[in-house]
Coordinates of N, CA and C in Angstrom, one line a residue:
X1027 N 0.8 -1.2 0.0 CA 0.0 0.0 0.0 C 0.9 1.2 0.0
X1028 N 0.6 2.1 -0.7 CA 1.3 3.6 -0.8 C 1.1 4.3 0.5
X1029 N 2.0 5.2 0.6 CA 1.8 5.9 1.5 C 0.6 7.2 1.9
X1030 N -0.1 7.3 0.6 CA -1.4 8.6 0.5 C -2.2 7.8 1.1
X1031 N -2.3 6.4 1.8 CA -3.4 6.2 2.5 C -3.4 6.3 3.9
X1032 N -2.5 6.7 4.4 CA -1.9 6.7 5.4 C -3.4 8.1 5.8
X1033 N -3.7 7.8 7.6 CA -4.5 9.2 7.6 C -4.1 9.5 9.4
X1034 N -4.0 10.1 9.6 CA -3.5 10.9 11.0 C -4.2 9.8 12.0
X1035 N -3.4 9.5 13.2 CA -3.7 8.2 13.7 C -3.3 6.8 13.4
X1036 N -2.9 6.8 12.1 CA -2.9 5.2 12.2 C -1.6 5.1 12.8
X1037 N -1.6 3.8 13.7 CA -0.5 3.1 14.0 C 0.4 2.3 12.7
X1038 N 1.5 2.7 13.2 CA 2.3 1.9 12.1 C 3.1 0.0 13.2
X1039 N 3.1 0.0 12.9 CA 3.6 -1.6 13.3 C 4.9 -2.4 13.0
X1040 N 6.0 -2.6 13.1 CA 7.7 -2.7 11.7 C 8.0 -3.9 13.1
X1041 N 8.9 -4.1 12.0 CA 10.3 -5.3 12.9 C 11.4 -5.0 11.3
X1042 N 12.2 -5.5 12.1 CA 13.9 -5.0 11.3 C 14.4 -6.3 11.5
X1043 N 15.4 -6.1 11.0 CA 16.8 -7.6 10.9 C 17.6 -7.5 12.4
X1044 N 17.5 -6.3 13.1 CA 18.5 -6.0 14.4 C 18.0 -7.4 15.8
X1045 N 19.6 -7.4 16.6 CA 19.4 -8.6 17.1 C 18.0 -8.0 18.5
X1046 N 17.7 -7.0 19.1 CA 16.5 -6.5 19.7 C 15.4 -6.8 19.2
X1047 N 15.3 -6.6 17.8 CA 14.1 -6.9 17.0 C 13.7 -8.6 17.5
X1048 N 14.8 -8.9 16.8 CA 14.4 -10.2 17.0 C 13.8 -11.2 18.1
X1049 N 14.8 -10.6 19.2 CA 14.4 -10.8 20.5 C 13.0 -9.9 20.9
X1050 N 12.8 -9.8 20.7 CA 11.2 -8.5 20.7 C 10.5 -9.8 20.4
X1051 N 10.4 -10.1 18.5 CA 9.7 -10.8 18.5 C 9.6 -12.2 18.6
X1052 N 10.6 -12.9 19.2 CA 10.9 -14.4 19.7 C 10.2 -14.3 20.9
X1053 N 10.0 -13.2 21.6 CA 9.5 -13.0 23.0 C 7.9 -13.1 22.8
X1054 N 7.5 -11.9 22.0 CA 5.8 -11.4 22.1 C 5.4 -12.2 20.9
X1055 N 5.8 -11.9 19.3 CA 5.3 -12.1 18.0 C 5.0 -11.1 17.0
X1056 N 5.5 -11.5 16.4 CA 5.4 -10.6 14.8 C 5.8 -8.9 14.5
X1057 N 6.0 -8.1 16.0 CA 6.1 -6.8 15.7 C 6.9 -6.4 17.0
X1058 N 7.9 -5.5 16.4 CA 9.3 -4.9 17.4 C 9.3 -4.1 17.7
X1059 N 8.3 -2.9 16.8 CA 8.1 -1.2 17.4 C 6.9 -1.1 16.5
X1060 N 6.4 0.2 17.6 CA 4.8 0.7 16.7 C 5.0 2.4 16.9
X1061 N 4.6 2.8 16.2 CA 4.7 4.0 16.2 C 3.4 5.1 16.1
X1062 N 2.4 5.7 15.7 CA 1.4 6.7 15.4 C 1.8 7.8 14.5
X1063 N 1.5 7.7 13.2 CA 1.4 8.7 12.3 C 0.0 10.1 12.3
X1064 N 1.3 11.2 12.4 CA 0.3 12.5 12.1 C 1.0 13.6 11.3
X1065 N 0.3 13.8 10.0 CA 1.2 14.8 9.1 C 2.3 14.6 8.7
X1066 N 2.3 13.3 8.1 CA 4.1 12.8 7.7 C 4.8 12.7 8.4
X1067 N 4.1 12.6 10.1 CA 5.8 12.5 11.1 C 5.3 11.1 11.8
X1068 N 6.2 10.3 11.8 CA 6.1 9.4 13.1 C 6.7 9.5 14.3
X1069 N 5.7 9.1 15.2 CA 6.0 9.8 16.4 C 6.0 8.5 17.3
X1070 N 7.2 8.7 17.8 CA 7.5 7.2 18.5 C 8.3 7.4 19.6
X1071 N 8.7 6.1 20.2 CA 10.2 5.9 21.5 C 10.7 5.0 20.5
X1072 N 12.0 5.6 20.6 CA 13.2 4.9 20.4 C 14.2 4.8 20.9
X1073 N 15.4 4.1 21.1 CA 16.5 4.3 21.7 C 17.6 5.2 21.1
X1074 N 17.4 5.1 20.3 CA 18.4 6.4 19.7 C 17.6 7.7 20.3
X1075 N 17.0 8.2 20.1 CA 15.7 9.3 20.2 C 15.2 9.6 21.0
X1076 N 14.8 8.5 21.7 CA 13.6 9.1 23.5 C 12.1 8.8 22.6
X1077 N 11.4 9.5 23.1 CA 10.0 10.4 22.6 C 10.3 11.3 21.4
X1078 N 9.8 11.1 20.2 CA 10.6 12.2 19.7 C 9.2 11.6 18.5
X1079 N 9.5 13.1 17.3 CA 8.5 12.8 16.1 C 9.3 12.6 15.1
X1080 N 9.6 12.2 13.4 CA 10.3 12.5 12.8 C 9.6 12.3 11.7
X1081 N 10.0 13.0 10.3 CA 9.8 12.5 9.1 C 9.7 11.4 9.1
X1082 N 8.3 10.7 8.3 CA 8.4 9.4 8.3 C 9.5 8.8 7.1
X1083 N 9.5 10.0 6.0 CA 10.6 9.0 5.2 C 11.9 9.1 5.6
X1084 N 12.5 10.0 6.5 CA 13.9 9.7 7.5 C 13.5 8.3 8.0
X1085 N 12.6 7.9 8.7 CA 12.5 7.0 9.5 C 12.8 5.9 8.7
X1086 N 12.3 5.5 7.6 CA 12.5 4.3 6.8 C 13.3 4.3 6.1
X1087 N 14.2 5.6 6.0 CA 15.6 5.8 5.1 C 16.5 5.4 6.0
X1088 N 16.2 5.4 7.6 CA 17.8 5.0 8.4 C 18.0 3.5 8.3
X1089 N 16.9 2.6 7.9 CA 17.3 1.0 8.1 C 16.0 0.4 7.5
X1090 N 16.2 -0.9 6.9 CA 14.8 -1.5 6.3 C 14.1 -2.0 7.1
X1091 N 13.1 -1.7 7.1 CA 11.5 -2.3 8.1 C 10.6 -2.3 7.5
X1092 N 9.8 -3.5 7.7 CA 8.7 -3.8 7.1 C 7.5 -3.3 8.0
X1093 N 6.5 -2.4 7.5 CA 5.7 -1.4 8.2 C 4.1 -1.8 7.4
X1094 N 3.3 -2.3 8.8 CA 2.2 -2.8 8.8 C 1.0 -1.5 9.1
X1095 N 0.3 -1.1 8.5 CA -1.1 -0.1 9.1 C -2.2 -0.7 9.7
X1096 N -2.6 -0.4 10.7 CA -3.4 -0.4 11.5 C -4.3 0.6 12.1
X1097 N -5.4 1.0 12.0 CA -6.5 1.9 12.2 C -7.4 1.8 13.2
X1098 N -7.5 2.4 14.2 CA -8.6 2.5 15.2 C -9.7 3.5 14.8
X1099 N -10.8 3.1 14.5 CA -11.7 3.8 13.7 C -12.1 5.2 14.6
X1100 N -12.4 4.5 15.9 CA -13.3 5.6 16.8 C -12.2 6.8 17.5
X1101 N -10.7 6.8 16.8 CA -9.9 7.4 17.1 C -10.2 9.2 16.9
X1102 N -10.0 9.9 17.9 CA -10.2 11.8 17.8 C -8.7 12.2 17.4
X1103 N -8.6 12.2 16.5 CA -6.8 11.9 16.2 C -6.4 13.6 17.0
X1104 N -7.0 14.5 16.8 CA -6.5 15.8 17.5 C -6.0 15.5 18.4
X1105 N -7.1 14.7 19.4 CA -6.8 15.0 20.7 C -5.8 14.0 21.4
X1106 N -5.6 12.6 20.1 CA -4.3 11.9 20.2 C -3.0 12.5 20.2
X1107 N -3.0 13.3 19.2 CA -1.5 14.3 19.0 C -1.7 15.1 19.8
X1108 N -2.3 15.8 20.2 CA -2.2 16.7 21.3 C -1.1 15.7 22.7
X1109 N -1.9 15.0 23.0 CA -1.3 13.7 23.8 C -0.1 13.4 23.5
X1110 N 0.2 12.7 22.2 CA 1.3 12.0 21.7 C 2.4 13.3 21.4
X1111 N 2.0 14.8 21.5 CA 3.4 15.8 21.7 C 3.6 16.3 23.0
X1112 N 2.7 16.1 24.0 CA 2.7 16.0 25.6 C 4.5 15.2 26.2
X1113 N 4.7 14.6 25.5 CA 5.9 13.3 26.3 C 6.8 13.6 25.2
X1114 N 7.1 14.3 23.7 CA 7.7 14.8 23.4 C 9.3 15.1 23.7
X1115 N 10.2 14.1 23.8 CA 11.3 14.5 24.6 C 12.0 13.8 25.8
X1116 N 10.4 12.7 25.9 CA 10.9 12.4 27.3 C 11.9 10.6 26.8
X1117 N 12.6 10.5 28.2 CA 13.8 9.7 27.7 C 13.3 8.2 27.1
X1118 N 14.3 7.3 26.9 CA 13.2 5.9 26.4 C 13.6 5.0 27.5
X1119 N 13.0 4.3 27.8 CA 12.8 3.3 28.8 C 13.4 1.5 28.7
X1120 N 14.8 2.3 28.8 CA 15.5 0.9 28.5 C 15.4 -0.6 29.2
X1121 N 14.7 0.2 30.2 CA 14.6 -1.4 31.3 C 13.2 -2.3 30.9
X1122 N 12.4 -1.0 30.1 CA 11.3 -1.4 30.0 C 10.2 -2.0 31.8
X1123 N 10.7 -0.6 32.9 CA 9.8 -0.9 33.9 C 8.9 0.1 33.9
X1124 N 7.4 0.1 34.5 CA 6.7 0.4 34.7 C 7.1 2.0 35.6
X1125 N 6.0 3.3 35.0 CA 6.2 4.2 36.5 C 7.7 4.7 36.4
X1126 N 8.1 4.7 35.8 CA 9.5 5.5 35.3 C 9.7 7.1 35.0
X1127 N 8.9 6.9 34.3 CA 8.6 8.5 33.7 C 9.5 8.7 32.1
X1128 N 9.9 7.4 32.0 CA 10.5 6.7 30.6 C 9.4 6.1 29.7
X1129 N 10.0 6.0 28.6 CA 8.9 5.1 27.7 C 9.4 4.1 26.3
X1130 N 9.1 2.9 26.3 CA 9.5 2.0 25.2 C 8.4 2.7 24.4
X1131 N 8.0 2.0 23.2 CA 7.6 2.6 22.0 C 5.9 1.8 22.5
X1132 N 5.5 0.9 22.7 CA 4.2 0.6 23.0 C 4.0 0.7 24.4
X1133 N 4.3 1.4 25.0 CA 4.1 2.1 26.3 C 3.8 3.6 26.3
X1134 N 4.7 3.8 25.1 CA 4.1 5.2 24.4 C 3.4 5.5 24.4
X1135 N 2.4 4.4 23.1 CA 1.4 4.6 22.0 C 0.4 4.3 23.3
X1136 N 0.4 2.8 24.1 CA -0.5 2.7 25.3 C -0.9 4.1 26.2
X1137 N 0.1 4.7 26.1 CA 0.0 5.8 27.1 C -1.5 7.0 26.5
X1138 N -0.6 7.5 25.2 CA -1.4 8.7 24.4 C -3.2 7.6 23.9
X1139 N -2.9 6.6 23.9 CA -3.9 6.2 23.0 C -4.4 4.8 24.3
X1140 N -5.3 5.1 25.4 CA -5.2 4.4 26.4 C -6.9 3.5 26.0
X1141 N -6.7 2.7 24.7 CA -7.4 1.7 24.8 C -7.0 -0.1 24.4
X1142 N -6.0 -0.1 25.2 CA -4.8 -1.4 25.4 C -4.7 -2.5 26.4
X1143 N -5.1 -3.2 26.8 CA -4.9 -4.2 27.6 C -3.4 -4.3 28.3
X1144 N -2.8 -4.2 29.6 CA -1.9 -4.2 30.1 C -1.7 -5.8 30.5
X1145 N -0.4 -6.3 30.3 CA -0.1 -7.7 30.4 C 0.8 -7.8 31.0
X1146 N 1.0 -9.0 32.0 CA 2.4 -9.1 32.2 C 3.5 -9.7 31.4
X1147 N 4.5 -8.7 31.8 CA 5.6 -8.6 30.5 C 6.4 -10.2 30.8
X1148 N 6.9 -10.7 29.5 CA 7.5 -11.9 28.7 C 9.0 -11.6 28.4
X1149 N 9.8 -12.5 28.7 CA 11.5 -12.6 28.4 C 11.6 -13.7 27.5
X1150 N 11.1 -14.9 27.2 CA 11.4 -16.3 27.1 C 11.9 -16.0 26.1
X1151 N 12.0 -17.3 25.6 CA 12.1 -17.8 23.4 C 11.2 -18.7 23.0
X1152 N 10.8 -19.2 23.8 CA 9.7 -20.2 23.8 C 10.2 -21.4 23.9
X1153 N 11.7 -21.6 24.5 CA 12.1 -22.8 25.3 C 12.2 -22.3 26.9
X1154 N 13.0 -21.6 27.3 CA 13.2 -20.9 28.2 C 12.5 -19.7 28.5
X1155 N 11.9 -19.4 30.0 CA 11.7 -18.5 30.3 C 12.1 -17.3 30.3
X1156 N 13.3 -17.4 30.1 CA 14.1 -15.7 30.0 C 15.7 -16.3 29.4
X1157 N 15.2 -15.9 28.0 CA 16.3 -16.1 26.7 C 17.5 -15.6 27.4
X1158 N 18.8 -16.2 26.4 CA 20.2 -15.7 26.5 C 20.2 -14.4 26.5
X1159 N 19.1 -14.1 25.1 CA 19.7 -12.6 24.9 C 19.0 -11.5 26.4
X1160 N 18.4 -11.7 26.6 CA 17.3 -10.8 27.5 C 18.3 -11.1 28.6
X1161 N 18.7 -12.5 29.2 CA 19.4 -12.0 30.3 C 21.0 -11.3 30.1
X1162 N 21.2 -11.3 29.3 CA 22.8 -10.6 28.8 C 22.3 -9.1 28.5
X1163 N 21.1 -8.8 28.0 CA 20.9 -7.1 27.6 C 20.3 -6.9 29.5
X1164 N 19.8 -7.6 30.5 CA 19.7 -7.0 31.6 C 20.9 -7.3 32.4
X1165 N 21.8 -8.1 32.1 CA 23.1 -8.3 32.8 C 24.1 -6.5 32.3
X1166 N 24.0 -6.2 31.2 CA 24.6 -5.3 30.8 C 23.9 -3.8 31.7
X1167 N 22.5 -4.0 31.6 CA 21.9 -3.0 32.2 C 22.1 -2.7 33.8
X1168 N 21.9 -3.6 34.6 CA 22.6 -4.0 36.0 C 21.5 -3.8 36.9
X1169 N 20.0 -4.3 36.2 CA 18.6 -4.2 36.5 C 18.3 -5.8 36.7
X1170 N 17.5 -6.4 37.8 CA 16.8 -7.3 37.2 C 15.9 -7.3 36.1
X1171 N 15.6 -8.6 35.7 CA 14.6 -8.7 34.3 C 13.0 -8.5 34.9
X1172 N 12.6 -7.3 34.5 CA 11.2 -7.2 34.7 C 10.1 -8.6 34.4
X1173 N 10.5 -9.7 34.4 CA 9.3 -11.2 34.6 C 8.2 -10.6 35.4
X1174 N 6.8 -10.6 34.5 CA 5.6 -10.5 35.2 C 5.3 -8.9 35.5
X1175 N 6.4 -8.1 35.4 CA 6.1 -6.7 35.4 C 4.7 -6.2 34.6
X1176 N 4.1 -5.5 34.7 CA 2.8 -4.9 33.7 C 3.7 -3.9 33.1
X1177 N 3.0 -4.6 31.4 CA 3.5 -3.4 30.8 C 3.1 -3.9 29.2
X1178 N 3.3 -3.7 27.9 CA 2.7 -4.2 26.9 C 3.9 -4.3 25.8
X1179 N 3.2 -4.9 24.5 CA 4.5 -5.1 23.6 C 4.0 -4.8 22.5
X1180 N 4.4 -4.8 21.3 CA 4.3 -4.0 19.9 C 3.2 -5.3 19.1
X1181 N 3.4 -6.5 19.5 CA 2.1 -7.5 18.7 C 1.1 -7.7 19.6
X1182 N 1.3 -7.4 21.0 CA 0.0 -7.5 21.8 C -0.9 -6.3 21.4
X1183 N -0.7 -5.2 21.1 CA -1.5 -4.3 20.7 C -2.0 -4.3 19.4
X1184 N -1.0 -5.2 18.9 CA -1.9 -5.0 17.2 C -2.7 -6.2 17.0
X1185 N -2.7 -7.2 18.1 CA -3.8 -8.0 18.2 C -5.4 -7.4 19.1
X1186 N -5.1 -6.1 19.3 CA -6.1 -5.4 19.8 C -8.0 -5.9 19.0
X1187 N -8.6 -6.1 19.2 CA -9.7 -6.2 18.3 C -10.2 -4.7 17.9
X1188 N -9.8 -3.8 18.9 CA -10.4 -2.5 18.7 C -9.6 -2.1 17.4
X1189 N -8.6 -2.5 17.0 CA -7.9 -1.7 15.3 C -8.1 -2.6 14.6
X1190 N -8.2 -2.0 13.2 CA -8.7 -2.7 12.0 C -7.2 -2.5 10.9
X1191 N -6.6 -3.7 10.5 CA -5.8 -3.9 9.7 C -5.7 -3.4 8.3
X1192 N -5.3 -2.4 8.1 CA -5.1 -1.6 6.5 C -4.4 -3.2 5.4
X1193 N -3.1 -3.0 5.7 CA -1.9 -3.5 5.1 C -0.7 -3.1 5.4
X1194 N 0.5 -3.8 4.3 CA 1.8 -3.5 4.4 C 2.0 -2.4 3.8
X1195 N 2.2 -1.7 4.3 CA 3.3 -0.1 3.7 C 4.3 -0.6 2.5
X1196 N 4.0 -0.3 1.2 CA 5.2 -0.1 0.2 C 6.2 1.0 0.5
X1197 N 7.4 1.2 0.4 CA 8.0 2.3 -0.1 C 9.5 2.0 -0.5

């Protein structure tokens, strides 16, 4: 799908080749970051970035990702961006714990757009409860692994019933 269908609000949905991605989705399924488009910017958490908005074609010119649309119909998109440039700035949430005043990228979107089921948060690979990589990125961190913490992930949300699946973003 081209990008001119794109309409203020929709969530975008991506995973990449990076070894986080992967681990993202070995952990949850199918999706590593989500983001919310308004006026050609996506507005996301990232670790490079924090909170921050950007041209959406910078975004897809820094690295290849495959970007899924997603649409919440009954969405007031004003009063989402209004919301989604409130946190603007604020830092990203590496540990991924709750009550920080940090934000991963669907803690974000949960935040500004608060019609999301909170879950408790997943490490495994689906042999192990808490993969190699997860305990080596919290061994680095010098945090325990948030196991069972509340908090949400980038495919739990897009299995929301309340959003309606556009397609894959061409570009």
């Amino acid at each position: 799908m081209n990008k001119s269908i794109l309409q203020n609000g929709d969530l975008l949905f991506m995973s990449d080749e990076s070894d986080l991605s992967k681990a993202i989705i070995e952990t949850t399924e199918k999706y590593s970051h989500v983001g919310i488009y308004f006026d050609g910017m996506l507005y996301h958490a990232s670790r490079k970035r924090g909170v921050a908005k950007q041209k959406l074609e910078e975004y897809l010119a820094e690295e290849k990702h495959e970007v899924f649309i997603y649409r919440y119909p009954e969405i007031d998109a004003e009063i989402i961006k209004e919301r989604a440039e409130r946190y603007l700035g604020c830092q990203y949430n590496h540990s991924f714990y709750p009550d920080n005043g940090k934000f991963y990228c669907s803690q974000y979107i949960a935040e500004i757009l608060p019609i999301f089921d909170i879950v408790p948060m997943k490490f495994g690979d689906g042999e192990k409860e808490l993969s190699d990589y997860w305990k080596k990125y919290y061994e680095e961190l010098g945090v325990p692994v948030p196991v069972g913490q509340p908090g949400t992930n980038p495919g739990q949300l897009a299995k929301s019933e309340k959003l309606h699946y556009i397609g894959k973003l061409d570009y």
